Amino acid sequence: MKKLIIGILASGRGSNLQAIIDNTKKGKIDAEIGCVISDKEDAFALERARKANIPAHYIYPGTHKTFLDPECEAEYIKCLKKHNVELICLAGFMRVLHPPFLRVYRGRIMNIHPALLPSFKGLHAQKQAFDYGVKVSGATVHFVDEGVDTGPIIVQRAVEIENDDTPDMLEQRILKIEHKIYSEAIQLFAEGRFKIIGRRVIKK
Ligand code: GRF
């Protein structure tokens, strides 16, 4: 059977990318990684991809800090199409995608967020949760829509926050969960084992 082809966009160290690479190798995800693209030339994620013989591209993001310039966005789309990517996974990609991009891949872009959405959207979510004093936080994989961290939730998992935790300890604990649930969400997509009703992603 033809495998789902995923494209991963990452800006940094790429530990989620690594977990996805490992889980495709272990057969926990029925998909192959068509390419990895970064907006940072020196992202460790690109090195991880090259080491795994996955096409790795740095594509210039433009002059804005929080999104891709339109002409650069077009280059990203061109590259994803060249590699026949069917599902895009944002894994620590630090830029917001615009509606033209979202229209091309509507319902086929996922993101991972290190908190239980809709709480603690945006940057430094683990620290936000820690400072707020919540007793439970976690991680969320969701589809990407026009908002920031607002799309339909695919998988969520919780961790408890202990009295003697530090923000770093919490971040590490959440990261372990991220590495599991991103692969679970991708596999759900690969098997087509869900339907979306309104905001709800229902497992079949
Ligand atoms: C993760 O915490 C992810 O939830 C957030 O950015 C971080 C990326 O880490 N969106 P890594 O590059 O996958 O190690």
PDB file of C-alpha atoms and ligand atoms in Angstrom:
ATOM      1  CA  MET A   1       0.000   0.000   0.000  1.00  0.00           C
ATOM      2  CA  LYS A   2       1.225   3.491  -0.827  1.00  0.00           C
ATOM      3  CA  LYS A   3       2.474   5.265   2.265  1.00  0.00           C
ATOM      4  CA  LEU A   4       1.314   8.706   3.329  1.00  0.00           C
ATOM      5  CA  ILE A   5       4.005  11.281   2.589  1.00  0.00           C
ATOM      6  CA  ILE A   6       4.580  13.846   5.284  1.00  0.00           C
ATOM      7  CA  GLY A   7       6.574  17.068   5.190  1.00  0.00           C
ATOM      8  CA  ILE A   8       7.970  18.483   8.403  1.00  0.00           C
ATOM      9  CA  LEU A   9       8.594  22.164   9.069  1.00  0.00           C
ATOM     10  CA  ALA A  10      10.926  22.861  11.981  1.00  0.00           C
ATOM     11  CA  SER A  11      12.917  25.838  13.215  1.00  0.00           C
ATOM     12  CA  GLY A  12      15.042  24.369  15.977  1.00  0.00           C
ATOM     13  CA  ARG A  13      16.492  21.331  17.681  1.00  0.00           C
ATOM     14  CA  GLY A  14      13.980  18.932  16.109  1.00  0.00           C
ATOM     15  CA  SER A  15      13.389  16.445  18.915  1.00  0.00           C
ATOM     16  CA  ASN A  16       9.798  15.947  17.720  1.00  0.00           C
ATOM     17  CA  LEU A  17      11.117  15.397  14.208  1.00  0.00           C
ATOM     18  CA  GLN A  18      13.506  12.783  15.612  1.00  0.00           C
ATOM     19  CA  ALA A  19      10.663  10.971  17.370  1.00  0.00           C
ATOM     20  CA  ILE A  20       8.693  10.918  14.105  1.00  0.00           C
ATOM     21  CA  ILE A  21      11.743   9.621  12.193  1.00  0.00           C
ATOM     22  CA  ASP A  22      12.262   6.890  14.805  1.00  0.00           C
ATOM     23  CA  ASN A  23       8.612   5.883  14.841  1.00  0.00           C
ATOM     24  CA  THR A  24       8.427   5.646  11.043  1.00  0.00           C
ATOM     25  CA  LYS A  25      11.478   3.358  11.188  1.00  0.00           C
ATOM     26  CA  LYS A  26       9.894   1.255  13.943  1.00  0.00           C
ATOM     27  CA  GLY A  27       6.710   0.949  11.897  1.00  0.00           C
ATOM     28  CA  LYS A  28       4.612   2.801  14.464  1.00  0.00           C
ATOM     29  CA  ILE A  29       3.694   5.317  11.759  1.00  0.00           C
ATOM     30  CA  ASP A  30       2.669   4.142   8.274  1.00  0.00           C
ATOM     31  CA  ALA A  31       4.167   7.154   6.564  1.00  0.00           C
ATOM     32  CA  GLU A  32       7.386   8.324   5.023  1.00  0.00           C
ATOM     33  CA  ILE A  33       8.945  11.712   5.505  1.00  0.00           C
ATOM     34  CA  GLY A  34       9.170  13.345   2.080  1.00  0.00           C
ATOM     35  CA  CYS A  35      11.162  16.345   3.226  1.00  0.00           C
ATOM     36  CA  VAL A  36      12.103  18.550   6.138  1.00  0.00           C
ATOM     37  CA  ILE A  37      12.123  22.310   5.629  1.00  0.00           C
ATOM     38  CA  SER A  38      13.492  24.940   7.966  1.00  0.00           C
ATOM     39  CA  ASP A  39      13.452  28.718   8.081  1.00  0.00           C
ATOM     40  CA  LYS A  40      16.758  28.575   9.967  1.00  0.00           C
ATOM     41  CA  GLU A  41      19.835  27.588   8.038  1.00  0.00           C
ATOM     42  CA  ASP A  42      21.553  26.157  11.119  1.00  0.00           C
ATOM     43  CA  ALA A  43      18.549  24.330  12.612  1.00  0.00           C
ATOM     44  CA  PHE A  44      19.647  21.046  14.167  1.00  0.00           C
ATOM     45  CA  ALA A  45      16.442  19.579  12.716  1.00  0.00           C
ATOM     46  CA  LEU A  46      18.051  19.780   9.240  1.00  0.00           C
ATOM     47  CA  GLU A  47      21.045  17.805  10.463  1.00  0.00           C
ATOM     48  CA  ARG A  48      18.798  15.150  11.955  1.00  0.00           C
ATOM     49  CA  ALA A  49      16.999  14.864   8.599  1.00  0.00           C
ATOM     50  CA  ARG A  50      20.228  14.572   6.592  1.00  0.00           C
ATOM     51  CA  LYS A  51      21.482  11.895   8.954  1.00  0.00           C
ATOM     52  CA  ALA A  52      18.311   9.921   8.261  1.00  0.00           C
ATOM     53  CA  ASN A  53      18.707  10.447   4.480  1.00  0.00           C
ATOM     54  CA  ILE A  54      15.647  12.660   4.297  1.00  0.00           C
ATOM     55  CA  PRO A  55      15.732  15.614   1.858  1.00  0.00           C
ATOM     56  CA  ALA A  56      16.467  18.648   4.039  1.00  0.00           C
ATOM     57  CA  HIS A  57      15.975  22.196   2.820  1.00  0.00           C
ATOM     58  CA  TYR A  58      16.595  25.604   4.264  1.00  0.00           C
ATOM     59  CA  ILE A  59      14.215  28.019   2.554  1.00  0.00           C
ATOM     60  CA  TYR A  60      14.644  31.743   3.099  1.00  0.00           C
ATOM     61  CA  PRO A  61      11.613  32.952   5.110  1.00  0.00           C
ATOM     62  CA  GLY A  62      11.761  36.647   4.212  1.00  0.00           C
ATOM     63  CA  THR A  63      12.190  39.674   6.380  1.00  0.00           C
ATOM     64  CA  HIS A  64       9.304  39.260   8.826  1.00  0.00           C
ATOM     65  CA  LYS A  65       9.946  37.607  12.149  1.00  0.00           C
ATOM     66  CA  THR A  66       6.639  35.871  12.804  1.00  0.00           C
ATOM     67  CA  PHE A  67       5.452  34.799   9.357  1.00  0.00           C
ATOM     68  CA  LEU A  68       6.749  33.871   5.916  1.00  0.00           C
ATOM     69  CA  ASP A  69       6.832  36.601   3.270  1.00  0.00           C
ATOM     70  CA  PRO A  70       4.292  35.717   0.539  1.00  0.00           C
ATOM     71  CA  GLU A  71       6.918  35.010  -2.119  1.00  0.00           C
ATOM     72  CA  CYS A  72       8.819  32.825   0.349  1.00  0.00           C
ATOM     73  CA  GLU A  73       5.628  31.020   1.332  1.00  0.00           C
ATOM     74  CA  ALA A  74       5.237  30.156  -2.360  1.00  0.00           C
ATOM     75  CA  GLU A  75       8.708  28.593  -2.305  1.00  0.00           C
ATOM     76  CA  TYR A  76       7.738  26.472   0.693  1.00  0.00           C
ATOM     77  CA  ILE A  77       4.617  25.260  -1.114  1.00  0.00           C
ATOM     78  CA  LYS A  78       6.630  24.547  -4.281  1.00  0.00           C
ATOM     79  CA  CYS A  79       9.085  22.424  -2.316  1.00  0.00           C
ATOM     80  CA  LEU A  80       6.332  20.505  -0.481  1.00  0.00           C
ATOM     81  CA  LYS A  81       4.614  19.804  -3.807  1.00  0.00           C
ATOM     82  CA  LYS A  82       7.890  18.705  -5.406  1.00  0.00           C
ATOM     83  CA  HIS A  83       8.164  16.071  -2.674  1.00  0.00           C
ATOM     84  CA  ASN A  84       4.472  15.072  -3.071  1.00  0.00           C
ATOM     85  CA  VAL A  85       3.743  15.933   0.541  1.00  0.00           C
ATOM     86  CA  GLU A  86       0.182  15.092   1.620  1.00  0.00           C
ATOM     87  CA  LEU A  87       0.360  16.015   5.308  1.00  0.00           C
ATOM     88  CA  ILE A  88       2.409  18.838   6.821  1.00  0.00           C
ATOM     89  CA  CYS A  89       3.594  18.538  10.415  1.00  0.00           C
ATOM     90  CA  LEU A  90       4.780  21.671  12.138  1.00  0.00           C
ATOM     91  CA  ALA A  91       7.333  20.618  14.730  1.00  0.00           C
ATOM     92  CA  GLY A  92       8.639  23.666  16.513  1.00  0.00           C
ATOM     93  CA  PHE A  93       8.148  25.824  13.407  1.00  0.00           C
ATOM     94  CA  MET A  94       8.203  29.363  14.724  1.00  0.00           C
ATOM     95  CA  ARG A  95       6.128  31.083  12.060  1.00  0.00           C
ATOM     96  CA  VAL A  96       2.415  31.544  11.429  1.00  0.00           C
ATOM     97  CA  LEU A  97       1.142  30.294   8.060  1.00  0.00           C
ATOM     98  CA  HIS A  98      -1.103  32.519   5.969  1.00  0.00           C
ATOM     99  CA  PRO A  99      -4.524  31.703   4.451  1.00  0.00           C
ATOM    100  CA  PRO A 100      -3.119  31.025   0.926  1.00  0.00           C
ATOM    101  CA  PHE A 101      -0.897  28.320   2.410  1.00  0.00           C
ATOM    102  CA  LEU A 102      -3.750  26.991   4.528  1.00  0.00           C
ATOM    103  CA  ARG A 103      -6.047  26.867   1.487  1.00  0.00           C
ATOM    104  CA  VAL A 104      -3.616  24.636  -0.404  1.00  0.00           C
ATOM    105  CA  TYR A 105      -3.307  22.222   2.528  1.00  0.00           C
ATOM    106  CA  ARG A 106      -6.641  22.722   4.285  1.00  0.00           C
ATOM    107  CA  GLY A 107      -7.190  20.015   6.915  1.00  0.00           C
ATOM    108  CA  ARG A 108      -3.748  18.609   6.164  1.00  0.00           C
ATOM    109  CA  ILE A 109      -1.535  20.629   8.511  1.00  0.00           C
ATOM    110  CA  MET A 110      -0.870  19.598  12.118  1.00  0.00           C
ATOM    111  CA  ASN A 111       0.951  21.343  14.928  1.00  0.00           C
ATOM    112  CA  ILE A 112       2.129  20.309  18.371  1.00  0.00           C
ATOM    113  CA  HIS A 113       1.728  22.619  21.322  1.00  0.00           C
ATOM    114  CA  PRO A 114       3.257  22.077  24.784  1.00  0.00           C
ATOM    115  CA  ALA A 115       0.116  22.793  26.847  1.00  0.00           C
ATOM    116  CA  LEU A 116      -3.458  21.617  27.085  1.00  0.00           C
ATOM    117  CA  LEU A 117      -5.212  23.921  24.602  1.00  0.00           C
ATOM    118  CA  PRO A 118      -7.135  26.156  24.715  1.00  0.00           C
ATOM    119  CA  SER A 119      -5.081  27.130  27.777  1.00  0.00           C
ATOM    120  CA  PHE A 120      -1.692  28.783  27.402  1.00  0.00           C
ATOM    121  CA  LYS A 121      -1.535  29.475  23.673  1.00  0.00           C
ATOM    122  CA  GLY A 122       1.524  31.046  22.095  1.00  0.00           C
ATOM    123  CA  LEU A 123       5.145  31.025  23.193  1.00  0.00           C
ATOM    124  CA  HIS A 124       6.620  29.510  26.382  1.00  0.00           C
ATOM    125  CA  ALA A 125       3.424  27.613  27.114  1.00  0.00           C
ATOM    126  CA  GLN A 126       5.061  25.349  29.708  1.00  0.00           C
ATOM    127  CA  LYS A 127       6.306  28.371  31.681  1.00  0.00           C
ATOM    128  CA  GLN A 128       2.932  30.087  31.324  1.00  0.00           C
ATOM    129  CA  ALA A 129       1.245  27.031  32.839  1.00  0.00           C
ATOM    130  CA  PHE A 130       3.859  26.716  35.586  1.00  0.00           C
ATOM    131  CA  ASP A 131       3.617  30.392  36.554  1.00  0.00           C
ATOM    132  CA  TYR A 132      -0.173  30.256  36.539  1.00  0.00           C
ATOM    133  CA  GLY A 133       0.013  27.488  39.092  1.00  0.00           C
ATOM    134  CA  VAL A 134      -2.096  24.896  37.325  1.00  0.00           C
ATOM    135  CA  LYS A 135      -1.869  21.375  38.752  1.00  0.00           C
ATOM    136  CA  VAL A 136      -2.203  19.658  35.371  1.00  0.00           C
ATOM    137  CA  SER A 137      -0.735  20.627  32.017  1.00  0.00           C
ATOM    138  CA  GLY A 138       0.256  18.585  28.979  1.00  0.00           C
ATOM    139  CA  ALA A 139       0.544  18.603  25.220  1.00  0.00           C
ATOM    140  CA  THR A 140      -1.837  18.955  22.299  1.00  0.00           C
ATOM    141  CA  VAL A 141      -1.671  17.956  18.636  1.00  0.00           C
ATOM    142  CA  HIS A 142      -4.163  19.947  16.593  1.00  0.00           C
ATOM    143  CA  PHE A 143      -5.018  20.830  13.027  1.00  0.00           C
ATOM    144  CA  VAL A 144      -3.860  24.259  11.963  1.00  0.00           C
ATOM    145  CA  ASP A 145      -6.383  26.919  11.044  1.00  0.00           C
ATOM    146  CA  GLU A 146      -6.157  30.691  10.597  1.00  0.00           C
ATOM    147  CA  GLY A 147      -5.635  31.360  14.323  1.00  0.00           C
ATOM    148  CA  VAL A 148      -2.650  30.706  16.546  1.00  0.00           C
ATOM    149  CA  ASP A 149      -3.056  27.325  18.314  1.00  0.00           C
ATOM    150  CA  THR A 150      -6.820  27.335  17.688  1.00  0.00           C
ATOM    151  CA  GLY A 151      -7.540  24.465  15.261  1.00  0.00           C
ATOM    152  CA  PRO A 152      -9.459  21.238  16.023  1.00  0.00           C
ATOM    153  CA  ILE A 153      -7.734  19.073  18.627  1.00  0.00           C
ATOM    154  CA  ILE A 154      -6.575  15.631  17.496  1.00  0.00           C
ATOM    155  CA  VAL A 155      -4.770  14.197  20.548  1.00  0.00           C
ATOM    156  CA  GLN A 156      -4.124  15.583  24.029  1.00  0.00           C
ATOM    157  CA  ARG A 157      -2.338  14.112  27.022  1.00  0.00           C
ATOM    158  CA  ALA A 158      -1.905  15.455  30.527  1.00  0.00           C
ATOM    159  CA  VAL A 159       0.944  15.553  33.051  1.00  0.00           C
ATOM    160  CA  GLU A 160       0.643  16.455  36.706  1.00  0.00           C
ATOM    161  CA  ILE A 161       2.657  19.323  38.132  1.00  0.00           C
ATOM    162  CA  GLU A 162       4.316  18.400  41.411  1.00  0.00           C
ATOM    163  CA  ASN A 163       5.180  20.748  44.297  1.00  0.00           C
ATOM    164  CA  ASP A 164       8.921  20.564  43.743  1.00  0.00           C
ATOM    165  CA  ASP A 165       8.807  20.879  39.948  1.00  0.00           C
ATOM    166  CA  THR A 166      10.725  23.580  38.092  1.00  0.00           C
ATOM    167  CA  PRO A 167       9.726  24.955  34.685  1.00  0.00           C
ATOM    168  CA  ASP A 168      12.576  22.946  33.133  1.00  0.00           C
ATOM    169  CA  MET A 169      11.406  19.710  34.728  1.00  0.00           C
ATOM    170  CA  LEU A 170       7.884  20.352  33.510  1.00  0.00           C
ATOM    171  CA  GLU A 171       9.142  21.119  30.008  1.00  0.00           C
ATOM    172  CA  GLN A 172      11.058  17.832  29.889  1.00  0.00           C
ATOM    173  CA  ARG A 173       8.072  15.840  31.123  1.00  0.00           C
ATOM    174  CA  ILE A 174       5.797  17.438  28.546  1.00  0.00           C
ATOM    175  CA  LEU A 175       8.354  16.856  25.785  1.00  0.00           C
ATOM    176  CA  LYS A 176       8.325  13.105  26.475  1.00  0.00           C
ATOM    177  CA  ILE A 177       4.586  13.126  25.931  1.00  0.00           C
ATOM    178  CA  GLU A 178       4.906  15.235  22.791  1.00  0.00           C
ATOM    179  CA  HIS A 179       7.183  12.613  21.290  1.00  0.00           C
ATOM    180  CA  LYS A 180       4.448  10.005  21.741  1.00  0.00           C
ATOM    181  CA  ILE A 181       1.290  11.859  20.818  1.00  0.00           C
ATOM    182  CA  TYR A 182       2.561  13.465  17.601  1.00  0.00           C
ATOM    183  CA  SER A 183       3.177  10.017  16.152  1.00  0.00           C
ATOM    184  CA  GLU A 184      -0.237   8.843  17.366  1.00  0.00           C
ATOM    185  CA  ALA A 185      -1.931  11.755  15.592  1.00  0.00           C
ATOM    186  CA  ILE A 186      -0.016  11.129  12.367  1.00  0.00           C
ATOM    187  CA  GLN A 187      -0.923   7.444  12.454  1.00  0.00           C
ATOM    188  CA  LEU A 188      -4.577   8.331  12.980  1.00  0.00           C
ATOM    189  CA  PHE A 189      -4.371  10.514   9.871  1.00  0.00           C
ATOM    190  CA  ALA A 190      -2.475   7.841   7.909  1.00  0.00           C
ATOM    191  CA  GLU A 191      -5.220   5.333   8.657  1.00  0.00           C
ATOM    192  CA  GLY A 192      -7.976   7.882   7.971  1.00  0.00           C
ATOM    193  CA  ARG A 193      -9.405   6.767  11.288  1.00  0.00           C
ATOM    194  CA  PHE A 194     -11.219   9.990  12.180  1.00  0.00           C
ATOM    195  CA  LYS A 195     -13.937  12.355  11.107  1.00  0.00           C
ATOM    196  CA  ILE A 196     -14.287  16.027  11.912  1.00  0.00           C
ATOM    197  CA  ILE A 197     -17.626  17.318  13.165  1.00  0.00           C
ATOM    198  CA  GLY A 198     -17.479  21.032  13.857  1.00  0.00           C
ATOM    199  CA  ARG A 199     -14.450  21.449  16.064  1.00  0.00           C
ATOM    200  CA  ARG A 200     -14.451  17.835  17.169  1.00  0.00           C
ATOM    201  CA  VAL A 201     -12.068  15.276  15.755  1.00  0.00           C
ATOM    202  CA  ILE A 202     -13.799  11.965  16.370  1.00  0.00           C
ATOM    203  CA  LYS A 203     -11.823   8.721  16.285  1.00  0.00           C
ATOM    204  CA  LYS A 204     -13.562   6.003  14.251  1.00  0.00           C
TER     205      LYS A 204
HETATM  206  C1  GRF B   1       8.066  21.710  21.303  1.00  0.00           C
HETATM  207  O1  GRF B   1       7.935  21.933  22.670  1.00  0.00           O
HETATM  208  C2  GRF B   1       6.768  21.939  20.591  1.00  0.00           C
HETATM  209  O2  GRF B   1       5.656  21.607  21.344  1.00  0.00           O
HETATM  210  C3  GRF B   1       6.792  23.427  20.340  1.00  0.00           C
HETATM  211  O3  GRF B   1       8.131  23.704  20.030  1.00  0.00           O
HETATM  212  C4  GRF B   1       8.988  22.740  20.638  1.00  0.00           C
HETATM  213  C5  GRF B   1       9.825  22.150  19.571  1.00  0.00           C
HETATM  214  O4  GRF B   1      10.791  21.273  20.086  1.00  0.00           O
HETATM  215  N1  GRF B   1       5.850  23.791  19.305  1.00  0.00           N
HETATM  216  P1  GRF B   1      11.633  20.351  19.110  1.00  0.00           P
HETATM  217  O5  GRF B   1      12.330  21.266  18.112  1.00  0.00           O
HETATM  218  O6  GRF B   1      10.706  19.401  18.441  1.00  0.00           O
HETATM  219  O7  GRF B   1      12.630  19.662  19.991  1.00  0.00           O
END
